[in-house]
Tab-separated table of C-alpha atoms and ligand atoms in Angstrom:
chain	number	residue	atom	x	y	z
A	201	MET	CA	-89.697	26.404	3.561
A	202	SER	CA	-92.750	25.356	5.533
A	203	ARG	CA	-92.287	24.141	8.990
A	204	VAL	CA	-95.082	22.766	11.129
A	205	TYR	CA	-95.931	23.241	14.562
A	206	ASN	CA	-94.769	20.170	16.329
A	207	PHE	CA	-96.570	19.143	19.520
A	208	SER	CA	-94.459	15.957	19.768
A	209	ALA	CA	-93.561	14.791	23.453
A	210	GLY	CA	-90.169	14.266	22.264
A	211	PRO	CA	-87.860	14.645	20.253
A	212	SER	CA	-89.511	18.158	19.755
A	213	MET	CA	-89.223	21.501	18.394
A	214	LEU	CA	-85.904	23.368	18.855
A	215	PRO	CA	-85.780	26.983	18.538
A	216	LEU	CA	-85.709	28.179	14.995
A	217	SER	CA	-82.972	30.502	15.444
A	218	VAL	CA	-80.595	27.688	17.057
A	219	LEU	CA	-81.234	25.682	14.089
A	220	LYS	CA	-80.124	28.544	11.910
A	221	THR	CA	-77.002	29.146	13.665
A	222	ALA	CA	-76.199	25.197	13.575
A	223	GLN	CA	-76.945	25.496	9.732
A	224	ALA	CA	-74.624	28.501	9.275
A	225	GLU	CA	-71.912	26.806	11.195
A	226	LEU	CA	-72.363	23.418	9.828
A	227	LEU	CA	-69.450	22.948	7.418
A	228	GLU	CA	-67.072	25.321	9.042
A	229	TYR	CA	-67.164	26.357	12.911
A	230	LYS	CA	-65.789	29.704	13.519
A	231	GLY	CA	-62.842	29.548	11.024
A	232	THR	CA	-61.558	26.209	12.174
A	233	GLY	CA	-62.050	24.740	8.742
A	234	GLN	CA	-64.334	22.035	10.059
A	235	SER	CA	-67.504	21.076	11.608
A	236	VAL	CA	-68.139	20.520	15.169
A	237	MET	CA	-69.203	17.016	14.184
A	238	GLU	CA	-65.395	16.380	13.012
A	239	MET	CA	-63.777	18.069	15.732
A	240	SER	CA	-61.490	16.219	18.208
A	241	HIS	CA	-63.239	16.358	21.698
A	242	ARG	CA	-59.634	17.198	23.207
A	243	SER	CA	-59.318	20.123	20.818
A	244	LYS	CA	-58.918	23.622	22.350
A	245	GLU	CA	-62.011	24.431	20.023
A	246	TYR	CA	-64.116	21.943	21.342
A	247	GLU	CA	-63.063	22.460	24.973
A	248	GLU	CA	-64.355	25.944	24.769
A	249	ILE	CA	-67.590	24.730	23.484
A	250	ILE	CA	-68.295	22.199	26.232
A	251	GLU	CA	-66.834	24.526	29.031
A	252	THR	CA	-69.046	27.367	27.853
A	253	ALA	CA	-72.147	24.761	27.382
A	254	GLU	CA	-71.692	23.981	31.334
A	255	ALA	CA	-70.860	27.473	32.483
A	256	ASP	CA	-74.222	28.810	30.703
A	257	LEU	CA	-76.219	25.986	32.151
A	258	ARG	CA	-75.084	26.799	35.619
A	259	GLU	CA	-75.657	30.349	35.035
A	260	ILE	CA	-79.222	30.123	33.749
A	261	MET	CA	-80.384	27.566	36.296
A	262	ASN	CA	-78.342	29.253	39.212
A	263	ILE	CA	-76.565	25.962	40.257
A	264	PRO	CA	-74.712	26.460	43.445
A	265	ASP	CA	-70.790	25.641	43.510
A	266	ASN	CA	-71.290	22.610	45.541
A	267	TYR	CA	-72.987	20.851	42.665
A	268	ASP	CA	-71.125	18.912	39.828
A	269	VAL	CA	-72.721	19.189	36.259
A	270	PHE	CA	-71.850	16.797	33.489
A	271	PHE	CA	-73.181	15.819	30.225
A	272	THR	CA	-73.505	12.093	29.669
A	273	GLN	CA	-75.259	9.617	27.462
A	274	GLY	CA	-77.720	6.884	27.344
A	275	GLY	CA	-80.893	8.970	27.527
A	276	GLY	CA	-83.105	9.343	30.691
A	277	TYR	CA	-83.714	5.911	30.939
A	278	THR	CA	-79.870	4.940	31.650
A	279	GLN	CA	-80.255	7.258	34.643
A	280	PHE	CA	-82.801	5.010	36.215
A	281	ALA	CA	-80.091	2.545	36.809
A	282	SER	CA	-77.307	5.122	37.495
A	283	VAL	CA	-79.306	6.825	40.260
A	284	PRO	CA	-79.682	3.596	42.369
A	285	LEU	CA	-75.978	2.256	41.613
A	286	ASN	CA	-74.417	5.705	42.748
A	287	LEU	CA	-76.914	6.778	45.439
A	288	MET	CA	-78.432	3.728	47.057
A	289	ASN	CA	-74.890	3.349	48.925
A	290	LYS	CA	-75.579	3.902	52.761
A	291	ASN	CA	-78.562	1.725	53.585
A	292	ASN	CA	-79.345	0.147	49.955
A	293	LYS	CA	-82.923	1.660	50.306
A	294	ALA	CA	-84.756	4.219	48.409
A	295	ASP	CA	-88.355	5.497	48.339
A	296	TYR	CA	-90.104	6.190	45.003
A	297	ILE	CA	-93.150	8.357	44.195
A	298	ILE	CA	-95.101	6.597	41.518
A	299	THR	CA	-96.680	9.620	39.257
A	300	GLY	CA	-96.733	7.638	35.990
A	301	GLN	CA	-94.807	5.484	33.646
A	302	TRP	CA	-91.184	7.081	33.807
A	303	ALA	CA	-91.344	7.035	37.755
A	304	LYS	CA	-92.662	3.482	37.482
A	305	LYS	CA	-89.729	2.392	35.072
A	306	ALA	CA	-87.140	4.031	37.293
A	307	PHE	CA	-88.630	2.358	40.334
A	308	GLU	CA	-88.468	-0.995	38.700
A	309	GLU	CA	-85.045	-0.529	37.491
A	310	ALA	CA	-84.058	0.378	41.120
A	311	CYS	CA	-85.570	-2.898	42.348
A	312	LYS	CA	-82.699	-4.579	40.499
A	313	TYR	CA	-79.907	-2.935	42.934
A	314	GLY	CA	-81.894	-2.628	46.330
A	315	ASP	CA	-84.581	-2.184	48.650
A	316	ALA	CA	-86.699	0.168	46.503
A	317	ARG	CA	-90.222	0.948	47.808
A	318	ALA	CA	-93.219	2.590	46.166
A	319	ALA	CA	-93.959	5.336	49.058
A	320	ALA	CA	-97.058	6.967	47.119
A	321	SER	CA	-98.778	6.350	43.925
A	322	SER	CA	-101.487	7.841	41.879
A	323	ALA	CA	-101.963	4.956	39.375
A	324	ASP	CA	-105.554	4.753	41.133
A	325	LYS	CA	-106.760	7.516	38.983
A	326	THR	CA	-104.672	7.007	35.864
A	327	PHE	CA	-101.848	9.236	37.042
A	328	SER	CA	-104.063	12.554	36.704
A	329	TYR	CA	-102.840	14.025	39.951
A	330	ILE	CA	-99.771	14.279	42.219
A	331	PRO	CA	-100.282	12.412	45.413
A	332	LYS	CA	-99.877	14.291	48.472
A	333	THR	CA	-97.197	12.905	50.855
A	334	THR	CA	-95.767	14.117	54.338
A	335	ARG	CA	-92.393	13.217	55.925
A	336	GLU	CA	-93.742	10.239	57.331
A	337	ASP	CA	-94.438	8.664	54.162
A	338	PHE	CA	-90.607	8.102	53.683
A	339	ARG	CA	-88.441	5.570	55.458
A	340	LYS	CA	-86.139	7.564	57.742
A	341	ASP	CA	-83.066	5.592	56.667
A	342	ALA	CA	-83.850	5.859	52.681
A	343	ASP	CA	-80.855	6.919	50.994
A	344	TYR	CA	-82.901	9.269	48.633
A	345	VAL	CA	-86.678	9.974	47.769
A	346	TYR	CA	-87.077	9.936	43.877
A	347	ILE	CA	-89.816	11.889	41.865
A	348	CYS	CA	-90.544	12.714	38.301
A	349	LEU	CA	-90.829	16.563	38.413
A	350	ASN	CA	-93.316	16.661	35.128
A	351	ASN	CA	-94.875	13.621	33.785
A	352	THR	CA	-94.620	13.785	30.180
A	353	ILE	CA	-97.316	11.182	29.536
A	354	TYR	CA	-100.190	12.326	31.873
A	355	GLY	CA	-99.164	15.955	31.843
A	356	THR	CA	-98.931	16.533	35.811
A	357	LYS	CA	-96.229	18.353	37.642
A	358	TYR	CA	-95.106	18.973	40.976
A	359	ASN	CA	-95.960	22.522	42.039
A	360	THR	CA	-94.941	21.819	45.691
A	361	LEU	CA	-91.843	19.506	46.413
A	362	PRO	CA	-92.515	16.595	48.902
A	363	ASP	CA	-91.031	17.272	52.194
A	364	THR	CA	-88.468	14.563	52.778
A	365	GLY	CA	-86.569	16.025	55.727
A	366	ASP	CA	-82.957	15.276	55.464
A	367	ILE	CA	-83.253	12.731	52.835
A	368	PRO	CA	-81.878	13.909	49.658
A	369	LEU	CA	-84.529	14.457	46.865
A	370	VAL	CA	-83.653	13.073	43.324
A	371	ALA	CA	-85.764	14.185	40.197
A	372	ASP	CA	-86.105	13.415	36.534
A	373	ILE	CA	-86.621	16.905	35.001
A	374	SER	CA	-86.291	15.802	31.293
A	375	SER	CA	-89.632	16.866	30.093
A	376	CYS	CA	-89.473	20.417	32.246
A	377	MET	CA	-85.663	21.043	32.352
A	378	LEU	CA	-85.320	24.951	32.069
A	379	SER	CA	-89.180	25.715	31.692
A	380	GLU	CA	-89.564	27.476	34.955
A	381	PRO	CA	-87.049	28.615	37.666
A	382	LEU	CA	-86.049	25.723	39.970
A	383	ASP	CA	-84.351	25.774	43.154
A	384	VAL	CA	-81.488	23.427	42.536
A	385	SER	CA	-80.388	23.406	46.412
A	386	LYS	CA	-83.609	21.545	47.282
A	387	PHE	CA	-82.202	18.782	45.385
A	388	GLY	CA	-79.730	15.982	45.947
A	389	LEU	CA	-79.645	15.109	42.314
A	390	LEU	CA	-81.351	16.248	39.108
A	391	PHE	CA	-81.106	14.669	35.559
A	392	GLY	CA	-82.772	15.493	32.276
A	393	GLY	CA	-82.838	14.011	28.798
A	394	ALA	CA	-82.165	16.644	26.204
A	395	GLN	CA	-84.936	15.863	23.549
A	396	LYS	CA	-87.666	17.696	25.238
A	397	ASN	CA	-86.331	20.984	26.066
A	398	VAL	CA	-82.663	21.397	25.292
A	399	ALA	CA	-81.114	19.496	22.581
A	400	PRO	CA	-81.161	16.585	19.857
A	401	ALA	CA	-81.774	13.014	21.688
A	402	GLY	CA	-78.465	11.622	22.762
A	403	VAL	CA	-77.410	13.730	25.509
A	404	VAL	CA	-78.202	13.933	29.250
A	405	MET	CA	-77.478	16.519	31.920
A	406	VAL	CA	-76.709	15.325	35.470
A	407	ILE	CA	-76.639	17.972	38.398
A	408	ALA	CA	-75.632	16.342	41.435
A	409	ARG	CA	-74.427	17.382	45.042
A	410	LYS	CA	-70.920	16.836	45.488
A	411	ASP	CA	-71.054	15.124	48.763
A	412	LEU	CA	-73.563	12.340	47.606
A	413	LEU	CA	-70.934	11.216	44.956
A	414	GLY	CA	-67.960	8.714	45.374
A	415	ASN	CA	-69.684	5.967	47.017
A	416	ALA	CA	-71.109	4.187	43.894
A	417	MET	CA	-71.707	0.209	44.464
A	418	ASP	CA	-68.857	-2.098	43.111
A	419	ILE	CA	-70.802	-3.445	40.361
A	420	THR	CA	-71.358	0.143	38.867
A	421	PRO	CA	-70.076	0.033	35.173
A	422	THR	CA	-67.442	2.683	34.826
A	423	MET	CA	-69.304	4.702	32.303
A	424	LEU	CA	-72.301	5.226	34.774
A	425	ASN	CA	-70.196	6.209	37.746
A	426	TYR	CA	-71.233	9.941	38.554
A	427	LYS	CA	-67.821	10.454	40.316
A	428	ILE	CA	-65.778	9.378	37.231
A	429	GLN	CA	-67.828	11.312	34.860
A	430	ALA	CA	-68.037	14.527	36.969
A	431	ASP	CA	-64.106	14.413	37.849
A	432	ALA	CA	-63.439	13.992	33.883
A	433	LYS	CA	-65.739	17.279	33.367
A	434	SER	CA	-67.796	14.993	30.804
A	435	LEU	CA	-64.827	13.897	28.794
A	436	PHE	CA	-63.918	10.636	30.365
A	437	ASN	CA	-64.567	9.080	27.056
A	438	THR	CA	-65.819	10.580	23.721
A	439	PRO	CA	-69.102	12.612	24.724
A	440	PRO	CA	-71.922	13.357	22.316
A	441	CYS	CA	-69.865	16.456	21.077
A	442	TYR	CA	-72.529	17.837	18.553
A	443	ASN	CA	-75.602	17.163	20.894
A	444	ILE	CA	-73.675	19.167	23.766
A	445	TYR	CA	-72.817	21.929	21.185
A	446	MET	CA	-76.415	22.100	20.256
A	447	ALA	CA	-77.504	22.403	23.990
A	448	GLY	CA	-75.145	24.948	24.325
A	449	LEU	CA	-76.753	27.003	21.644
A	450	VAL	CA	-79.999	26.466	23.276
A	451	PHE	CA	-78.634	27.632	26.792
A	452	LYS	CA	-77.408	30.709	24.857
A	453	TRP	CA	-80.781	31.054	23.225
A	454	ILE	CA	-82.345	31.002	26.870
A	455	LYS	CA	-80.170	33.713	27.934
A	456	GLU	CA	-81.076	35.848	24.978
A	457	GLN	CA	-84.790	35.398	26.040
A	458	GLY	CA	-84.130	36.926	29.413
A	459	GLY	CA	-83.108	33.813	31.262
A	460	VAL	CA	-85.455	30.908	32.600
A	461	GLU	CA	-87.657	33.532	34.318
A	462	ALA	CA	-88.617	35.088	31.043
A	463	VAL	CA	-88.974	31.675	29.402
A	464	TYR	CA	-91.384	30.689	32.081
A	465	LYS	CA	-93.579	33.916	31.701
A	466	ASN	CA	-93.964	32.947	28.134
A	467	ASN	CA	-94.673	29.252	29.058
A	468	LEU	CA	-97.284	30.477	31.452
A	469	LYS	CA	-98.938	32.630	28.644
A	470	LYS	CA	-98.983	29.478	26.454
A	471	ALA	CA	-100.323	27.080	28.847
A	472	ASN	CA	-102.994	29.331	30.250
A	473	LEU	CA	-104.256	29.988	26.492
A	474	LEU	CA	-104.795	26.449	26.180
A	475	TYR	CA	-106.031	25.526	29.649
A	476	ASP	CA	-108.538	28.370	29.442
A	477	PHE	CA	-109.793	26.973	26.154
A	478	LEU	CA	-110.242	23.647	27.735
A	479	ASP	CA	-112.151	24.784	30.584
A	480	ASN	CA	-114.559	26.592	28.547
A	481	SER	CA	-114.990	24.258	25.876
A	482	LYS	CA	-118.029	21.814	25.648
A	483	MET	CA	-116.197	19.516	23.330
A	484	PHE	CA	-112.775	19.251	24.841
A	485	LYS	CA	-111.569	18.564	28.427
A	486	GLY	CA	-108.098	18.099	30.050
A	487	THR	CA	-107.551	15.046	32.015
A	488	VAL	CA	-105.601	16.424	34.761
A	489	VAL	CA	-106.631	17.983	38.101
A	490	LYS	CA	-106.202	21.854	37.908
A	491	GLU	CA	-103.470	22.263	40.650
A	492	ASP	CA	-101.229	19.603	39.429
A	493	ARG	CA	-101.363	20.739	35.714
A	494	SER	CA	-97.936	20.538	33.598
A	495	LEU	CA	-96.783	23.767	31.525
A	496	MET	CA	-95.306	21.456	29.140
A	497	ASN	CA	-97.534	18.473	28.509
A	498	VAL	CA	-101.326	19.142	27.930
A	499	PRO	CA	-103.262	16.054	27.679
A	500	PHE	CA	-107.001	16.357	26.541
A	501	VAL	CA	-109.937	14.378	25.276
A	502	THR	CA	-113.372	14.428	23.546
A	503	ASP	CA	-116.104	11.809	24.816
A	504	SER	CA	-115.887	10.254	21.403
A	505	GLU	CA	-113.266	8.087	20.119
A	506	GLU	CA	-114.379	8.733	16.572
A	507	LEU	CA	-114.066	12.804	17.238
A	508	ASN	CA	-110.671	12.143	18.664
A	509	LYS	CA	-109.560	10.397	15.553
A	510	LYS	CA	-110.987	12.960	13.363
A	511	PHE	CA	-109.387	15.800	15.351
A	512	ILE	CA	-105.932	14.345	15.190
A	513	ALA	CA	-106.187	13.511	11.409
A	514	GLU	CA	-107.523	17.247	10.534
A	515	SER	CA	-104.998	18.858	12.644
A	516	GLN	CA	-102.425	17.144	11.227
A	517	ALA	CA	-103.408	18.134	7.859
A	518	ASN	CA	-103.406	21.844	9.047
A	519	GLY	CA	-99.799	21.621	9.938
A	520	LEU	CA	-100.520	21.107	13.728
A	521	VAL	CA	-98.588	17.752	14.032
A	522	ASN	CA	-98.190	14.892	16.823
A	523	LEU	CA	-101.052	15.578	18.647
A	524	LYS	CA	-102.020	12.023	19.327
A	525	GLY	CA	-102.068	11.142	23.058
A	526	HIS	CA	-100.231	8.419	24.583
A	527	ARG	CA	-101.811	4.938	24.232
A	528	THR	CA	-102.436	4.658	28.147
A	529	VAL	CA	-104.408	7.961	28.422
A	530	GLY	CA	-105.984	8.102	24.782
A	531	GLY	CA	-107.175	11.229	23.124
A	532	MET	CA	-104.737	14.161	22.360
A	533	ARG	CA	-101.658	15.462	23.823
A	534	ALA	CA	-99.926	18.921	23.044
A	535	SER	CA	-96.651	19.313	24.289
A	536	ILE	CA	-95.479	22.829	24.541
A	537	TYR	CA	-92.082	22.857	25.529
A	538	ASN	CA	-89.964	26.170	25.482
A	539	ALA	CA	-89.220	26.203	21.611
A	540	MET	CA	-92.976	26.084	20.854
A	541	PRO	CA	-93.893	29.596	20.062
A	542	TYR	CA	-97.006	31.567	21.276
A	543	GLU	CA	-98.493	31.299	17.767
A	544	GLY	CA	-98.335	27.684	17.660
A	545	VAL	CA	-100.435	27.450	20.679
A	546	GLU	CA	-102.532	30.216	19.297
A	547	ALA	CA	-102.816	28.346	16.005
A	548	LEU	CA	-103.940	25.138	17.906
A	549	VAL	CA	-106.556	26.712	19.897
A	550	ASN	CA	-108.082	28.540	16.846
A	551	PHE	CA	-108.182	25.211	15.168
A	552	MET	CA	-109.925	23.708	18.220
A	553	GLU	CA	-112.560	26.230	18.249
A	554	LYS	CA	-113.230	25.857	14.718
A	555	PHE	CA	-113.432	22.177	14.997
A	556	GLU	CA	-116.025	22.309	17.685
A	557	LYS	CA	-118.085	24.653	15.689
A	558	GLU	CA	-118.004	22.340	13.018
A	559	ASN	CA	-118.619	19.163	14.757
A	560	GLY	CA	-120.403	20.168	17.792
B	712	PLP	C1	-88.612	11.083	27.647
B	712	PLP	C2	-88.530	10.784	29.094
B	712	PLP	C3	-87.545	9.838	29.529
B	712	PLP	C4	-86.872	8.871	28.756
B	712	PLP	O1	-85.979	9.471	28.055
B	712	PLP	P1	-84.859	8.663	26.941
B	712	PLP	O2	-83.806	9.409	26.600
B	712	PLP	O3	-85.883	8.028	25.728
B	712	PLP	O4	-84.399	7.351	27.886
B	712	PLP	C5	-87.676	9.834	30.937
B	712	PLP	N1	-88.024	10.686	31.734
B	712	PLP	C6	-88.969	11.381	31.254
B	712	PLP	C7	-89.803	12.461	32.527
B	712	PLP	C8	-89.229	11.788	30.065
B	712	PLP	O5	-90.091	12.442	29.458
């Protein structure tokens, strides 16, 4: 077996030990004579899997009891519609901070359902920073303020949350979920697609303050109604059973690491290694202002398109794969999610050093 270091923005690496457990349990799950893939979602065995997954997620994220937690489908993108359908329910107004493609897409989707407004944006500098806001930037009667907490494409993240006063804050945490401690009580709602830090693509986790649910617009499709999904404990219809099982294994893996705090320490170590190299390199440079750098997605460039191409090809040949940057930024991007081992980042930095010597 020869596994590469996969720096893909998503779907991305899963912890090896999780894959091994899934492999060992693939044909027969714990003496049941069947695979989790074949199991009724109403069975006793599956009930335990999904309930444990939710309980473990609550534990590792320290989610307060006044929040509903459920697993749903449709990727992060479906949430761009679900959020306004469920939460733009008092004044039909919401304010969005545009920090990249994902926030922009969420904003555009919300415009279909009500009065969504872009309160701030960092589009002027290719989203290389997080715009500063104050309470005055938001409409007092907005039903919520929306942010994307970690911007997968541009490599920025919020280190300080916007002050929205009494207005509930909604955040897309698809690409930073469980990467560092997060105070859930500061948010009205959080959602995250699985394929970056949690599980194979196909499941989304929603964490919502209970008092905000139950007033969805009449046109809300039943499947997108948060209250219905939450009350049914993720079992309104057949859930993405196997993906939830995989998410559960990852939550257990996080507990084994020592929890989110321990995972965060490792993420800091990994990111610092790469950023320190970038800050001292003459050939490579990061594209994001220092104070807003993501721990998960690290875009970088050389000043030559030709060198970028050469680097991507040669790194790929050396078992460091998917380092090509997003088309709107160019250059390279290393996504170093929870499952990327420190050794993977070390291998990348060593390779960059060598490349710089040979081509500098
Ligand atoms: C990947 C990603 C999405 C989109 O997820 P899909 O599952 O492809 O719909 C949304 N938001 C962020 C921040 C992402 O990184």
